[in-house]
PDB file of C-alpha atoms in Angstrom:
ATOM      1  CA  LYS A1285       0.000   0.000   0.000  1.00 87.00           C
ATOM      2  CA  GLN A1286       1.440   3.359  -1.064  1.00 92.00           C
ATOM      3  CA  GLU A1287       2.134   5.830   1.719  1.00 94.00           C
ATOM      4  CA  VAL A1288       3.310   9.398   1.204  1.00 97.00           C
ATOM      5  CA  THR A1289       5.060  11.357   3.944  1.00 96.00           C
ATOM      6  CA  GLN A1290       6.031  15.013   4.008  1.00 97.00           C
ATOM      7  CA  ILE A1291       8.583  16.513   6.331  1.00 91.00           C
ATOM      8  CA  PRO A1292       8.515  18.965   7.999  1.00 91.00           C
ATOM      9  CA  ALA A1293       4.821  19.445   8.825  1.00 93.00           C
ATOM     10  CA  ALA A1294       5.401  23.176   9.223  1.00 95.00           C
ATOM     11  CA  LEU A1295       8.152  25.579   8.290  1.00 94.00           C
ATOM     12  CA  SER A1296       8.715  29.273   8.966  1.00 96.00           C
ATOM     13  CA  VAL A1297      11.400  31.220   7.098  1.00 96.00           C
ATOM     14  CA  PRO A1298      12.323  34.882   6.563  1.00 97.00           C
ATOM     15  CA  GLU A1299      11.596  36.433   3.205  1.00 97.00           C
ATOM     16  CA  GLY A1300      14.276  35.884   0.589  1.00 97.00           C
ATOM     17  CA  GLU A1301      15.460  32.546   1.897  1.00 96.00           C
ATOM     18  CA  ASN A1302      15.788  29.520  -0.354  1.00 97.00           C
ATOM     19  CA  LEU A1303      14.041  26.439   1.018  1.00 95.00           C
ATOM     20  CA  VAL A1304      13.418  22.767   0.363  1.00 96.00           C
ATOM     21  CA  LEU A1305      10.295  20.752   1.082  1.00 97.00           C
ATOM     22  CA  ASN A1306      10.572  16.979   1.260  1.00 97.00           C
ATOM     23  CA  CYS A1307       8.278  14.202   0.148  1.00 98.00           C
ATOM     24  CA  SER A1308       8.867  10.459   0.455  1.00 98.00           C
ATOM     25  CA  PHE A1309       6.835   7.520  -0.807  1.00 97.00           C
ATOM     26  CA  THR A1310       7.018   3.836   0.031  1.00 96.00           C
ATOM     27  CA  ASP A1311       6.296   2.222  -3.364  1.00 94.00           C
ATOM     28  CA  SER A1312       8.608   3.272  -6.200  1.00 93.00           C
ATOM     29  CA  ALA A1313       6.206   1.939  -8.866  1.00 92.00           C
ATOM     30  CA  ILE A1314       4.710   5.331  -9.592  1.00 93.00           C
ATOM     31  CA  TYR A1315       3.399   6.832 -12.822  1.00 91.00           C
ATOM     32  CA  ASN A1316       3.986  10.452 -11.852  1.00 92.00           C
ATOM     33  CA  LEU A1317       4.354  12.782  -8.897  1.00 95.00           C
ATOM     34  CA  GLN A1318       2.715  16.147  -8.464  1.00 94.00           C
ATOM     35  CA  TRP A1319       3.193  19.098  -6.167  1.00 96.00           C
ATOM     36  CA  PHE A1320       0.158  21.174  -5.198  1.00 96.00           C
ATOM     37  CA  ARG A1321      -0.366  24.384  -3.305  1.00 96.00           C
ATOM     38  CA  GLN A1322      -3.358  24.921  -1.018  1.00 95.00           C
ATOM     39  CA  ASP A1323      -4.307  28.346   0.350  1.00 93.00           C
ATOM     40  CA  PRO A1324      -6.561  28.535   3.440  1.00 86.00           C
ATOM     41  CA  GLY A1325     -10.198  27.923   2.561  1.00 80.00           C
ATOM     42  CA  LYS A1326      -9.378  27.157  -1.042  1.00 83.00           C
ATOM     43  CA  GLY A1327      -8.877  24.176  -3.256  1.00 87.00           C
ATOM     44  CA  LEU A1328      -5.604  22.786  -4.532  1.00 92.00           C
ATOM     45  CA  THR A1329      -3.612  24.318  -7.350  1.00 93.00           C
ATOM     46  CA  SER A1330      -1.257  22.122  -9.351  1.00 92.00           C
ATOM     47  CA  LEU A1331       2.303  23.509  -9.344  1.00 95.00           C
ATOM     48  CA  LEU A1332       4.491  20.904 -11.016  1.00 94.00           C
ATOM     49  CA  LEU A1333       4.066  17.417 -12.417  1.00 92.00           C
ATOM     50  CA  ILE A1334       6.999  15.034 -12.885  1.00 93.00           C
ATOM     51  CA  GLN A1335       6.589  11.879 -14.931  1.00 91.00           C
ATOM     52  CA  SER A1336       8.292   8.763 -13.572  1.00 91.00           C
ATOM     53  CA  SER A1337      10.862   8.921 -16.373  1.00 91.00           C
ATOM     54  CA  GLN A1338      11.862  12.497 -15.505  1.00 93.00           C
ATOM     55  CA  ARG A1339      14.305  13.754 -12.895  1.00 95.00           C
ATOM     56  CA  GLU A1340      13.061  17.296 -12.421  1.00 94.00           C
ATOM     57  CA  GLN A1341      10.680  20.025 -13.507  1.00 94.00           C
ATOM     58  CA  THR A1342      10.991  23.778 -13.169  1.00 96.00           C
ATOM     59  CA  SER A1343       8.463  26.586 -13.130  1.00 94.00           C
ATOM     60  CA  GLY A1344       9.689  30.066 -12.276  1.00 96.00           C
ATOM     61  CA  ARG A1345      11.168  30.005  -8.772  1.00 97.00           C
ATOM     62  CA  LEU A1346      10.046  26.426  -8.206  1.00 97.00           C
ATOM     63  CA  ASN A1347      12.064  23.324  -8.969  1.00 97.00           C
ATOM     64  CA  ALA A1348      10.872  19.802  -8.216  1.00 97.00           C
ATOM     65  CA  SER A1349      13.130  16.769  -8.346  1.00 97.00           C
ATOM     66  CA  LEU A1350      12.292  13.091  -8.349  1.00 97.00           C
ATOM     67  CA  ASP A1351      14.418  10.117  -7.292  1.00 96.00           C
ATOM     68  CA  LYS A1352      12.085   7.226  -7.922  1.00 93.00           C
ATOM     69  CA  SER A1353      14.472   4.504  -6.804  1.00 92.00           C
ATOM     70  CA  SER A1354      14.872   6.034  -3.349  1.00 95.00           C
ATOM     71  CA  GLY A1355      11.230   7.091  -3.119  1.00 96.00           C
ATOM     72  CA  ARG A1356      11.920  10.786  -2.691  1.00 97.00           C
ATOM     73  CA  SER A1357      10.995  14.128  -4.173  1.00 97.00           C
ATOM     74  CA  THR A1358      11.952  17.648  -3.193  1.00 97.00           C
ATOM     75  CA  LEU A1359      10.373  20.991  -3.961  1.00 97.00           C
ATOM     76  CA  TYR A1360      12.898  23.825  -4.013  1.00 97.00           C
ATOM     77  CA  ILE A1361      11.591  27.371  -3.672  1.00 97.00           C
ATOM     78  CA  ALA A1362      14.088  30.103  -4.492  1.00 97.00           C
ATOM     79  CA  ALA A1363      14.017  33.582  -2.992  1.00 97.00           C
ATOM     80  CA  SER A1364      10.863  32.955  -0.960  1.00 97.00           C
ATOM     81  CA  GLN A1365       8.192  35.665  -0.707  1.00 97.00           C
ATOM     82  CA  PRO A1366       5.324  36.225   1.762  1.00 96.00           C
ATOM     83  CA  GLY A1367       2.952  35.287  -1.058  1.00 96.00           C
ATOM     84  CA  ASP A1368       4.448  31.797  -1.032  1.00 97.00           C
ATOM     85  CA  SER A1369       2.860  31.179   2.378  1.00 97.00           C
ATOM     86  CA  ALA A1370       0.525  28.203   1.931  1.00 97.00           C
ATOM     87  CA  THR A1371       0.338  24.454   2.440  1.00 96.00           C
ATOM     88  CA  TYR A1372       2.294  22.414  -0.087  1.00 98.00           C
ATOM     89  CA  LEU A1373       1.147  18.877  -0.846  1.00 97.00           C
ATOM     90  CA  CYS A1374       2.812  16.186  -2.873  1.00 97.00           C
ATOM     91  CA  ALA A1375       0.875  13.345  -4.442  1.00 96.00           C
ATOM     92  CA  VAL A1376       1.881  10.225  -6.341  1.00 95.00           C
ATOM     93  CA  ARG A1377      -0.110   8.378  -8.977  1.00 91.00           C
ATOM     94  CA  GLY A1378       0.630   4.801  -9.790  1.00 84.00           C
ATOM     95  CA  PRO A1379       1.386   2.309 -10.955  1.00 85.00           C
ATOM     96  CA  SER A1380      -0.355   3.354 -14.179  1.00 81.00           C
ATOM     97  CA  ASN A1381      -2.018   6.469 -15.543  1.00 77.00           C
ATOM     98  CA  THR A1382      -5.334   5.286 -14.106  1.00 75.00           C
ATOM     99  CA  GLY A1383      -3.954   4.742 -10.603  1.00 78.00           C
ATOM    100  CA  LYS A1384      -5.184   6.636  -7.578  1.00 84.00           C
ATOM    101  CA  LEU A1385      -3.576   9.923  -6.594  1.00 89.00           C
ATOM    102  CA  ILE A1386      -2.235   9.410  -3.050  1.00 93.00           C
ATOM    103  CA  PHE A1387      -1.480  12.575  -1.085  1.00 95.00           C
ATOM    104  CA  GLY A1388       0.929  13.373   1.700  1.00 96.00           C
ATOM    105  CA  GLN A1389      -0.300  15.356   4.673  1.00 95.00           C
ATOM    106  CA  GLY A1390       1.347  18.563   3.499  1.00 96.00           C
ATOM    107  CA  THR A1391       3.912  21.082   4.717  1.00 97.00           C
ATOM    108  CA  THR A1392       2.569  24.430   5.894  1.00 96.00           C
ATOM    109  CA  LEU A1393       4.966  27.196   4.930  1.00 97.00           C
ATOM    110  CA  GLN A1394       5.042  30.656   6.436  1.00 97.00           C
ATOM    111  CA  VAL A1395       7.317  33.263   4.868  1.00 97.00           C
ATOM    112  CA  LYS A1396       7.793  36.254   7.162  1.00 96.00           C
ATOM    113  CA  PRO A1397       8.371  39.732   5.675  1.00 94.00           C
TER     114      PRO A1397
ATOM    115  CA  GLU B 313     -12.240  28.900 -18.625  1.00 59.00           C
ATOM    116  CA  ALA B 314     -14.627  28.414 -15.728  1.00 74.00           C
ATOM    117  CA  GLY B 315     -13.272  26.351 -12.838  1.00 90.00           C
ATOM    118  CA  VAL B 316     -14.775  23.488 -10.878  1.00 95.00           C
ATOM    119  CA  ALA B 317     -17.861  24.744  -9.067  1.00 96.00           C
ATOM    120  CA  GLN B 318     -18.922  23.366  -5.699  1.00 97.00           C
ATOM    121  CA  SER B 319     -21.789  24.145  -3.357  1.00 96.00           C
ATOM    122  CA  PRO B 320     -22.496  24.770  -0.619  1.00 97.00           C
ATOM    123  CA  ARG B 321     -19.210  26.217   0.606  1.00 95.00           C
ATOM    124  CA  TYR B 322     -20.097  25.650   4.238  1.00 96.00           C
ATOM    125  CA  LYS B 323     -22.563  23.379   6.000  1.00 97.00           C
ATOM    126  CA  ILE B 324     -23.182  22.756   9.681  1.00 98.00           C
ATOM    127  CA  ILE B 325     -25.413  19.856  10.687  1.00 97.00           C
ATOM    128  CA  GLU B 326     -26.034  17.694  13.703  1.00 97.00           C
ATOM    129  CA  LYS B 327     -25.004  14.058  13.798  1.00 96.00           C
ATOM    130  CA  ARG B 328     -27.454  11.651  12.221  1.00 96.00           C
ATOM    131  CA  GLN B 329     -28.696  14.341   9.835  1.00 97.00           C
ATOM    132  CA  SER B 330     -28.118  14.164   6.097  1.00 97.00           C
ATOM    133  CA  VAL B 331     -26.241  16.475   3.743  1.00 98.00           C
ATOM    134  CA  ALA B 332     -25.584  16.693   0.014  1.00 98.00           C
ATOM    135  CA  PHE B 333     -22.793  18.383  -1.894  1.00 98.00           C
ATOM    136  CA  TRP B 334     -22.880  19.345  -5.535  1.00 97.00           C
ATOM    137  CA  CYS B 335     -20.063  19.613  -8.052  1.00 97.00           C
ATOM    138  CA  ASN B 336     -19.964  20.928 -11.616  1.00 96.00           C
ATOM    139  CA  PRO B 337     -16.676  19.992 -13.331  1.00 95.00           C
ATOM    140  CA  ILE B 338     -14.842  21.786 -16.087  1.00 93.00           C
ATOM    141  CA  SER B 339     -16.561  21.377 -19.422  1.00 91.00           C
ATOM    142  CA  GLY B 340     -15.073  18.484 -21.370  1.00 88.00           C
ATOM    143  CA  HIS B 341     -13.512  16.763 -18.366  1.00 91.00           C
ATOM    144  CA  ALA B 342     -14.566  13.131 -18.443  1.00 90.00           C
ATOM    145  CA  THR B 343     -13.121  12.234 -15.060  1.00 91.00           C
ATOM    146  CA  LEU B 344     -14.511  13.522 -11.766  1.00 94.00           C
ATOM    147  CA  TYR B 345     -13.136  12.893  -8.284  1.00 95.00           C
ATOM    148  CA  TRP B 346     -14.473  13.421  -4.768  1.00 97.00           C
ATOM    149  CA  TYR B 347     -11.869  13.761  -2.024  1.00 97.00           C
ATOM    150  CA  GLN B 348     -12.269  14.062   1.737  1.00 97.00           C
ATOM    151  CA  GLN B 349      -9.740  16.262   3.538  1.00 95.00           C
ATOM    152  CA  ILE B 350      -9.752  16.109   7.317  1.00 95.00           C
ATOM    153  CA  LEU B 351      -8.031  18.990   9.096  1.00 91.00           C
ATOM    154  CA  GLY B 352      -4.255  18.520   9.096  1.00 88.00           C
ATOM    155  CA  GLN B 353      -4.315  15.646   6.605  1.00 91.00           C
ATOM    156  CA  GLY B 354      -3.941  15.276   2.882  1.00 92.00           C
ATOM    157  CA  PRO B 355      -6.965  14.645   0.692  1.00 94.00           C
ATOM    158  CA  LYS B 356      -8.243  11.060   0.529  1.00 95.00           C
ATOM    159  CA  LEU B 357     -10.008   9.793  -2.597  1.00 94.00           C
ATOM    160  CA  LEU B 358     -13.602   8.768  -1.919  1.00 97.00           C
ATOM    161  CA  ILE B 359     -14.810   8.058  -5.428  1.00 96.00           C
ATOM    162  CA  GLN B 360     -13.682   8.508  -9.031  1.00 93.00           C
ATOM    163  CA  PHE B 361     -16.036   8.659 -12.010  1.00 93.00           C
ATOM    164  CA  GLN B 362     -15.179   8.186 -15.658  1.00 89.00           C
ATOM    165  CA  ASN B 363     -18.092   9.859 -17.480  1.00 87.00           C
ATOM    166  CA  ASN B 364     -21.038   8.461 -15.478  1.00 84.00           C
ATOM    167  CA  GLY B 365     -19.373   5.177 -14.492  1.00 90.00           C
ATOM    168  CA  VAL B 366     -17.548   4.501 -11.222  1.00 92.00           C
ATOM    169  CA  VAL B 367     -13.820   3.745 -11.606  1.00 89.00           C
ATOM    170  CA  ASP B 368     -12.859   3.529  -7.931  1.00 91.00           C
ATOM    171  CA  ASP B 369     -14.981   3.743  -4.804  1.00 94.00           C
ATOM    172  CA  SER B 370     -12.883   1.477  -2.607  1.00 92.00           C
ATOM    173  CA  GLN B 371     -12.542   4.100   0.144  1.00 93.00           C
ATOM    174  CA  LEU B 372     -16.142   5.299   0.118  1.00 96.00           C
ATOM    175  CA  PRO B 373     -18.004   4.316   3.337  1.00 95.00           C
ATOM    176  CA  LYS B 374     -20.939   2.905   1.439  1.00 95.00           C
ATOM    177  CA  ASP B 375     -23.107   2.412   4.509  1.00 95.00           C
ATOM    178  CA  ARG B 376     -23.506   6.184   4.766  1.00 97.00           C
ATOM    179  CA  PHE B 377     -21.972   7.826   1.711  1.00 97.00           C
ATOM    180  CA  SER B 378     -23.345   7.751  -1.810  1.00 97.00           C
ATOM    181  CA  ALA B 379     -22.434   9.579  -4.985  1.00 97.00           C
ATOM    182  CA  GLU B 380     -23.815   9.822  -8.440  1.00 95.00           C
ATOM    183  CA  ARG B 381     -22.892  11.529 -11.679  1.00 94.00           C
ATOM    184  CA  LEU B 382     -25.918  11.850 -13.865  1.00 81.00           C
ATOM    185  CA  LYS B 383     -25.342  12.244 -17.596  1.00 83.00           C
ATOM    186  CA  GLY B 384     -21.591  12.291 -17.010  1.00 81.00           C
ATOM    187  CA  VAL B 385     -21.495  15.958 -15.994  1.00 90.00           C
ATOM    188  CA  ASP B 386     -22.604  17.204 -12.556  1.00 95.00           C
ATOM    189  CA  SER B 387     -22.123  15.064  -9.482  1.00 97.00           C
ATOM    190  CA  THR B 388     -23.700  14.865  -6.042  1.00 97.00           C
ATOM    191  CA  LEU B 389     -22.125  13.401  -2.902  1.00 98.00           C
ATOM    192  CA  LYS B 390     -24.520  12.524  -0.086  1.00 98.00           C
ATOM    193  CA  ILE B 391     -23.926  11.583   3.531  1.00 98.00           C
ATOM    194  CA  GLN B 392     -26.731   9.966   5.498  1.00 97.00           C
ATOM    195  CA  PRO B 393     -26.604   9.717   8.470  1.00 96.00           C
ATOM    196  CA  ALA B 394     -23.642  11.958   9.274  1.00 96.00           C
ATOM    197  CA  LYS B 395     -21.186  11.169  12.064  1.00 97.00           C
ATOM    198  CA  LEU B 396     -18.881  13.486  13.978  1.00 97.00           C
ATOM    199  CA  GLU B 397     -15.859  12.064  12.145  1.00 96.00           C
ATOM    200  CA  ASP B 398     -17.323  13.174   8.810  1.00 97.00           C
ATOM    201  CA  SER B 399     -16.353  16.754   9.648  1.00 97.00           C
ATOM    202  CA  ALA B 400     -13.996  17.646   6.815  1.00 97.00           C
ATOM    203  CA  VAL B 401     -13.634  19.563   3.579  1.00 96.00           C
ATOM    204  CA  TYR B 402     -15.074  17.711   0.605  1.00 97.00           C
ATOM    205  CA  LEU B 403     -13.129  18.527  -2.532  1.00 96.00           C
ATOM    206  CA  CYS B 404     -14.284  17.878  -6.053  1.00 97.00           C
ATOM    207  CA  ALA B 405     -11.781  17.711  -8.891  1.00 95.00           C
ATOM    208  CA  SER B 406     -11.947  16.958 -12.588  1.00 93.00           C
ATOM    209  CA  SER B 407      -9.564  16.071 -15.384  1.00 90.00           C
ATOM    210  CA  PHE B 408      -9.445  14.849 -18.934  1.00 85.00           C
ATOM    211  CA  ASP B 409      -9.609  11.082 -19.400  1.00 77.00           C
ATOM    212  CA  PRO B 410      -6.327   9.691 -17.921  1.00 70.00           C
ATOM    213  CA  THR B 411      -6.386   6.819 -20.418  1.00 71.00           C
ATOM    214  CA  SER B 412      -6.248   9.250 -23.332  1.00 71.00           C
ATOM    215  CA  GLY B 413      -2.481   9.465 -23.006  1.00 68.00           C
ATOM    216  CA  ALA B 414      -2.582  13.243 -23.199  1.00 68.00           C
ATOM    217  CA  MET B 415      -0.207  14.972 -20.791  1.00 65.00           C
ATOM    218  CA  GLU B 416      -2.882  17.355 -19.556  1.00 67.00           C
ATOM    219  CA  ALA B 417      -4.993  14.373 -18.542  1.00 70.00           C
ATOM    220  CA  ASN B 418      -2.736  13.983 -15.513  1.00 74.00           C
ATOM    221  CA  VAL B 419      -3.558  17.444 -14.199  1.00 83.00           C
ATOM    222  CA  LEU B 420      -6.473  17.675 -11.808  1.00 88.00           C
ATOM    223  CA  THR B 421      -8.352  20.937 -11.341  1.00 91.00           C
ATOM    224  CA  PHE B 422      -9.867  21.279  -7.882  1.00 93.00           C
ATOM    225  CA  GLY B 423     -12.866  23.219  -6.694  1.00 94.00           C
ATOM    226  CA  ALA B 424     -12.753  25.388  -3.574  1.00 93.00           C
ATOM    227  CA  GLY B 425     -14.342  22.640  -1.485  1.00 95.00           C
ATOM    228  CA  SER B 426     -17.344  22.258   0.783  1.00 97.00           C
ATOM    229  CA  ARG B 427     -16.577  22.471   4.497  1.00 96.00           C
ATOM    230  CA  LEU B 428     -18.777  20.228   6.626  1.00 97.00           C
ATOM    231  CA  THR B 429     -19.059  20.537  10.391  1.00 97.00           C
ATOM    232  CA  VAL B 430     -20.985  17.814  12.205  1.00 97.00           C
ATOM    233  CA  LEU B 431     -22.032  18.710  15.767  1.00 96.00           C
TER     234      LEU B 431
END
């Protein structure tokens, strides 16, 4: 049974700092991995999607990496801003494109001005 | 492009009462998902529809939860009778058909959610 874990559960950093959020999963037979952002009282917004054959994806100040063999992914946020404050969730789909999307519990990020 | 619409946004009921949530997915999205998100946890899939057929409902508590997707568009999730532990945000999401092979089929678009409080 696939389990997804995110560490830390909460993180507080000063504005401008670079930071890394971690995600680990127990079954390496995944189809893809996604990172989402969730603002309070709102739904989830997809940030980055990495296929199982890829090592990383970049979008603006965000970079997500995937090491399928070790069951790990990281989300790197460069030059953090107060507007980045939100909960970040990773989710894995597998083993095929019709597999369930299994979510971690999220990391709540606070960026202080 | 209009997003995924959900209603109501908030609902407070007493245990043993019933409640229904409605979802209207993005036009053209064949796949619709209902997730339950308990405070402090990640979303958990309750049921997945492909058009109006059920793909996965293995985690749906069928003794009290039911869902339908008439005509392959709108969907309704019902809880009857509600328990205290059903207090959560119920998220609806939609996507293109994952079996289509299209890259965008992997991307889910979520609604804002319906927050349920059971007293």
